[in-house]
PDB file of C-alpha atoms in Angstrom:
ATOM      1  CA  MET A  21       0.000   0.000   0.000  1.00  0.00           C
ATOM      2  CA  ALA A  22       1.321   3.416  -0.939  1.00  0.00           C
ATOM      3  CA  ASP A  23       2.162   5.935   1.733  1.00  0.00           C
ATOM      4  CA  VAL A  24      -0.191   8.839   1.137  1.00  0.00           C
ATOM      5  CA  SER A  25       0.607  10.678   4.340  1.00  0.00           C
ATOM      6  CA  HIS A  26       2.001  14.148   3.981  1.00  0.00           C
ATOM      7  CA  PRO A  27       2.976  16.895   6.396  1.00  0.00           C
ATOM      8  CA  LYS A  28      -0.037  18.618   7.890  1.00  0.00           C
ATOM      9  CA  GLY A  29      -0.973  21.776   5.963  1.00  0.00           C
ATOM     10  CA  ASP A  30       1.282  21.039   2.957  1.00  0.00           C
ATOM     11  CA  LEU A  31      -0.605  19.672  -0.040  1.00  0.00           C
ATOM     12  CA  ARG A  32       2.160  20.026  -2.634  1.00  0.00           C
ATOM     13  CA  SER A  33       3.243  16.447  -2.100  1.00  0.00           C
ATOM     14  CA  HIS A  34      -0.303  15.032  -2.017  1.00  0.00           C
ATOM     15  CA  PRO A  35      -0.795  12.348  -4.716  1.00  0.00           C
ATOM     16  CA  ASP A  36      -4.058  13.913  -5.936  1.00  0.00           C
ATOM     17  CA  VAL A  37      -2.892  17.524  -6.084  1.00  0.00           C
ATOM     18  CA  SER A  38      -3.203  17.821  -9.868  1.00  0.00           C
ATOM     19  CA  GLU A  39      -6.743  16.418  -9.839  1.00  0.00           C
ATOM     20  CA  MET A  40      -7.716  18.755  -6.998  1.00  0.00           C
ATOM     21  CA  ARG A  41      -6.318  21.766  -8.890  1.00  0.00           C
ATOM     22  CA  GLU A  42      -8.250  20.809 -12.045  1.00  0.00           C
ATOM     23  CA  ARG A  43     -11.486  20.423 -10.095  1.00  0.00           C
ATOM     24  CA  TYR A  44     -10.934  23.714  -8.294  1.00  0.00           C
ATOM     25  CA  ALA A  45     -10.299  25.494 -11.612  1.00  0.00           C
ATOM     26  CA  ARG A  46     -13.374  23.840 -13.164  1.00  0.00           C
ATOM     27  CA  VAL A  47     -15.619  24.916 -10.284  1.00  0.00           C
ATOM     28  CA  LEU A  48     -14.285  28.448 -10.207  1.00  0.00           C
ATOM     29  CA  GLY A  49     -14.410  28.693 -13.983  1.00  0.00           C
ATOM     30  CA  GLY A  50     -18.198  28.874 -13.854  1.00  0.00           C
ATOM     31  CA  ARG A  51     -18.225  31.363 -11.021  1.00  0.00           C
ATOM     32  CA  ASP A  52     -18.392  34.527 -13.098  1.00  0.00           C
ATOM     33  CA  VAL A  53     -21.630  35.448 -11.367  1.00  0.00           C
ATOM     34  CA  ALA A  54     -20.324  35.030  -7.841  1.00  0.00           C
ATOM     35  CA  LEU A  55     -21.252  38.641  -7.214  1.00  0.00           C
ATOM     36  CA  VAL A  56     -24.870  37.898  -8.184  1.00  0.00           C
ATOM     37  CA  ASP A  57     -25.405  35.156  -5.582  1.00  0.00           C
ATOM     38  CA  GLY A  58     -25.514  37.617  -2.682  1.00  0.00           C
ATOM     39  CA  PRO A  59     -28.011  40.024  -4.254  1.00  0.00           C
ATOM     40  CA  VAL A  60     -30.244  37.101  -5.273  1.00  0.00           C
ATOM     41  CA  PHE A  61     -30.276  35.870  -1.670  1.00  0.00           C
ATOM     42  CA  LEU A  62     -30.988  39.367  -0.328  1.00  0.00           C
ATOM     43  CA  LEU A  63     -33.795  39.757  -2.862  1.00  0.00           C
ATOM     44  CA  GLY A  64     -35.322  36.491  -1.651  1.00  0.00           C
ATOM     45  CA  LEU A  65     -34.980  37.604   1.958  1.00  0.00           C
ATOM     46  CA  TYR A  66     -36.655  40.929   1.204  1.00  0.00           C
ATOM     47  CA  CYS A  67     -39.401  39.241  -0.808  1.00  0.00           C
ATOM     48  CA  ALA A  68     -40.181  36.934   2.097  1.00  0.00           C
ATOM     49  CA  ALA A  69     -40.212  39.794   4.619  1.00  0.00           C
ATOM     50  CA  SER A  70     -41.881  42.444   2.423  1.00  0.00           C
ATOM     51  CA  PRO A  71     -45.465  41.830   3.606  1.00  0.00           C
ATOM     52  CA  TRP A  72     -44.402  42.689   7.141  1.00  0.00           C
ATOM     53  CA  ILE A  73     -42.143  45.539   6.064  1.00  0.00           C
ATOM     54  CA  LEU A  74     -44.907  47.199   4.006  1.00  0.00           C
ATOM     55  CA  HIS A  75     -47.685  46.147   6.426  1.00  0.00           C
ATOM     56  CA  TYR A  76     -50.025  44.400   4.042  1.00  0.00           C
ATOM     57  CA  THR A  77     -50.358  41.231   6.088  1.00  0.00           C
ATOM     58  CA  THR A  78     -54.002  41.950   6.960  1.00  0.00           C
ATOM     59  CA  SER A  79     -55.161  43.569   3.716  1.00  0.00           C
ATOM     60  CA  GLN A  80     -53.623  40.927   1.405  1.00  0.00           C
ATOM     61  CA  PRO A  81     -53.296  37.624   3.303  1.00  0.00           C
ATOM     62  CA  ALA A  82     -52.988  35.593   0.100  1.00  0.00           C
ATOM     63  CA  LEU A  83     -50.165  37.811  -1.174  1.00  0.00           C
ATOM     64  CA  MET A  84     -48.505  37.642   2.225  1.00  0.00           C
ATOM     65  CA  THR A  85     -48.271  33.848   1.987  1.00  0.00           C
ATOM     66  CA  HIS A  86     -47.352  34.070  -1.690  1.00  0.00           C
ATOM     67  CA  ASN A  87     -44.454  36.483  -1.117  1.00  0.00           C
ATOM     68  CA  LEU A  88     -43.193  34.435   1.813  1.00  0.00           C
ATOM     69  CA  ILE A  89     -43.090  31.262  -0.287  1.00  0.00           C
ATOM     70  CA  MET A  90     -41.600  33.037  -3.308  1.00  0.00           C
ATOM     71  CA  GLY A  91     -38.957  34.683  -1.141  1.00  0.00           C
ATOM     72  CA  ILE A  92     -37.962  31.325   0.302  1.00  0.00           C
ATOM     73  CA  ALA A  93     -37.784  29.862  -3.220  1.00  0.00           C
ATOM     74  CA  ILE A  94     -35.567  32.700  -4.458  1.00  0.00           C
ATOM     75  CA  GLY A  95     -33.354  32.380  -1.393  1.00  0.00           C
ATOM     76  CA  LEU A  96     -33.000  28.637  -1.927  1.00  0.00           C
ATOM     77  CA  LEU A  97     -32.028  29.215  -5.560  1.00  0.00           C
ATOM     78  CA  ALA A  98     -29.360  31.655  -4.391  1.00  0.00           C
ATOM     79  CA  LEU A  99     -28.017  29.129  -1.902  1.00  0.00           C
ATOM     80  CA  GLY A 100     -27.965  26.520  -4.656  1.00  0.00           C
ATOM     81  CA  PHE A 101     -26.116  28.918  -6.974  1.00  0.00           C
ATOM     82  CA  THR A 102     -23.523  29.374  -4.242  1.00  0.00           C
ATOM     83  CA  ARG A 103     -23.249  25.770  -3.085  1.00  0.00           C
ATOM     84  CA  ALA A 104     -23.312  23.874  -6.399  1.00  0.00           C
ATOM     85  CA  PRO A 105     -22.920  26.379  -9.234  1.00  0.00           C
ATOM     86  CA  GLU A 106     -22.056  23.823 -11.902  1.00  0.00           C
ATOM     87  CA  ARG A 107     -25.392  22.080 -11.297  1.00  0.00           C
ATOM     88  CA  MET A 108     -27.619  25.017 -10.450  1.00  0.00           C
ATOM     89  CA  TYR A 109     -26.965  27.581 -13.151  1.00  0.00           C
ATOM     90  CA  GLY A 110     -29.267  25.613 -15.418  1.00  0.00           C
ATOM     91  CA  LEU A 111     -32.038  26.814 -13.096  1.00  0.00           C
ATOM     92  CA  SER A 112     -31.229  30.441 -13.863  1.00  0.00           C
ATOM     93  CA  TRP A 113     -34.156  30.456 -16.245  1.00  0.00           C
ATOM     94  CA  ALA A 114     -36.382  29.434 -13.331  1.00  0.00           C
ATOM     95  CA  MET A 115     -35.265  32.635 -11.621  1.00  0.00           C
ATOM     96  CA  CYS A 116     -36.481  34.548 -14.694  1.00  0.00           C
ATOM     97  CA  ALA A 117     -39.837  32.758 -14.531  1.00  0.00           C
ATOM     98  CA  LEU A 118     -40.143  33.610 -10.820  1.00  0.00           C
ATOM     99  CA  GLY A 119     -39.477  37.240 -11.679  1.00  0.00           C
ATOM    100  CA  ILE A 120     -42.200  37.341 -14.325  1.00  0.00           C
ATOM    101  CA  TRP A 121     -44.608  35.620 -11.946  1.00  0.00           C
ATOM    102  CA  MET A 122     -43.841  38.159  -9.192  1.00  0.00           C
ATOM    103  CA  ILE A 123     -44.730  40.976 -11.595  1.00  0.00           C
ATOM    104  CA  VAL A 124     -48.191  39.595 -12.441  1.00  0.00           C
ATOM    105  CA  ALA A 125     -48.959  37.987  -9.055  1.00  0.00           C
ATOM    106  CA  PRO A 126     -50.627  41.009  -7.364  1.00  0.00           C
ATOM    107  CA  TRP A 127     -53.510  40.844  -9.844  1.00  0.00           C
ATOM    108  CA  ILE A 128     -53.761  37.040  -9.914  1.00  0.00           C
ATOM    109  CA  VAL A 129     -53.152  36.157  -6.261  1.00  0.00           C
ATOM    110  CA  GLY A 130     -54.192  39.402  -4.603  1.00  0.00           C
ATOM    111  CA  THR A 131     -57.619  40.955  -4.266  1.00  0.00           C
ATOM    112  CA  GLY A 132     -57.651  44.604  -5.334  1.00  0.00           C
ATOM    113  CA  PRO A 133     -54.000  45.326  -4.491  1.00  0.00           C
ATOM    114  CA  ASP A 134     -53.091  48.925  -3.720  1.00  0.00           C
ATOM    115  CA  THR A 135     -50.288  50.820  -5.442  1.00  0.00           C
ATOM    116  CA  GLY A 136     -47.664  50.025  -2.785  1.00  0.00           C
ATOM    117  CA  VAL A 137     -48.210  46.283  -3.092  1.00  0.00           C
ATOM    118  CA  VAL A 138     -48.105  46.434  -6.878  1.00  0.00           C
ATOM    119  CA  ILE A 139     -44.925  48.525  -6.959  1.00  0.00           C
ATOM    120  CA  ASN A 140     -43.273  46.252  -4.393  1.00  0.00           C
ATOM    121  CA  ASN A 141     -43.982  43.100  -6.397  1.00  0.00           C
ATOM    122  CA  VAL A 142     -43.106  44.679  -9.730  1.00  0.00           C
ATOM    123  CA  VAL A 143     -39.723  45.862  -8.384  1.00  0.00           C
ATOM    124  CA  ILE A 144     -38.993  42.459  -6.830  1.00  0.00           C
ATOM    125  CA  GLY A 145     -40.059  40.722 -10.044  1.00  0.00           C
ATOM    126  CA  ALA A 146     -37.996  43.021 -12.269  1.00  0.00           C
ATOM    127  CA  LEU A 147     -34.897  42.511 -10.104  1.00  0.00           C
ATOM    128  CA  ALA A 148     -35.427  38.741 -10.062  1.00  0.00           C
ATOM    129  CA  LEU A 149     -35.826  38.732 -13.843  1.00  0.00           C
ATOM    130  CA  LEU A 150     -32.713  40.861 -14.314  1.00  0.00           C
ATOM    131  CA  LEU A 151     -30.585  38.765 -11.942  1.00  0.00           C
ATOM    132  CA  GLY A 152     -31.908  35.573 -13.537  1.00  0.00           C
ATOM    133  CA  LEU A 153     -30.914  36.839 -16.977  1.00  0.00           C
ATOM    134  CA  VAL A 154     -27.422  37.683 -15.694  1.00  0.00           C
ATOM    135  CA  CYS A 155     -27.058  34.180 -14.216  1.00  0.00           C
ATOM    136  CA  ALA A 156     -28.449  32.530 -17.356  1.00  0.00           C
ATOM    137  CA  GLY A 157     -26.228  34.604 -19.647  1.00  0.00           C
ATOM    138  CA  THR A 158     -23.161  33.704 -17.646  1.00  0.00           C
ATOM    139  CA  ALA A 159     -24.112  30.017 -17.603  1.00  0.00           C
ATOM    140  CA  VAL A 160     -24.486  30.031 -21.400  1.00  0.00           C
ATOM    141  CA  LYS A 161     -21.175  31.879 -21.766  1.00  0.00           C
ATOM    142  CA  SER A 162     -19.278  29.481 -19.515  1.00  0.00           C
ATOM    143  CA  LYS A 163     -20.762  26.419 -21.285  1.00  0.00           C
ATOM    144  CA  SER A 164     -19.701  27.765 -24.661  1.00  0.00           C
ATOM    145  CA  GLN A 165     -16.128  28.128 -23.371  1.00  0.00           C
ATOM    146  CA  LEU A 166     -15.943  24.443 -22.455  1.00  0.00           C
TER     147      LEU A 166
END
């Protein structure tokens, strides 16, 4: 059996160092949108909290639940983009679909939404659509480079 022990903290002599470097480069190669992951997560957090921030929990209970669920979904997509980017950037188009849905949701889910609710959802939806397009564009670009 080969001796694979190496001094603690020094990986230069590790037998798998070249494979680890290739994997690291491959993972980071698709990380052009690393700066988008944070804003996507913050958008999801705001979306989930927006009914309480704008105080429409009693006037629009259906939209309150809707925005909470959509915010959690956007936040989970952001965590997936961060945790497993090579697998998750295919779902960037789902982020675009969530954005479009957020724009039309006040009239479909809500009952007579006021201007503040509509503006809130339209802004969240537009940002989700924009960030989804950035993620999708970067995923297409990085796949074409492979």
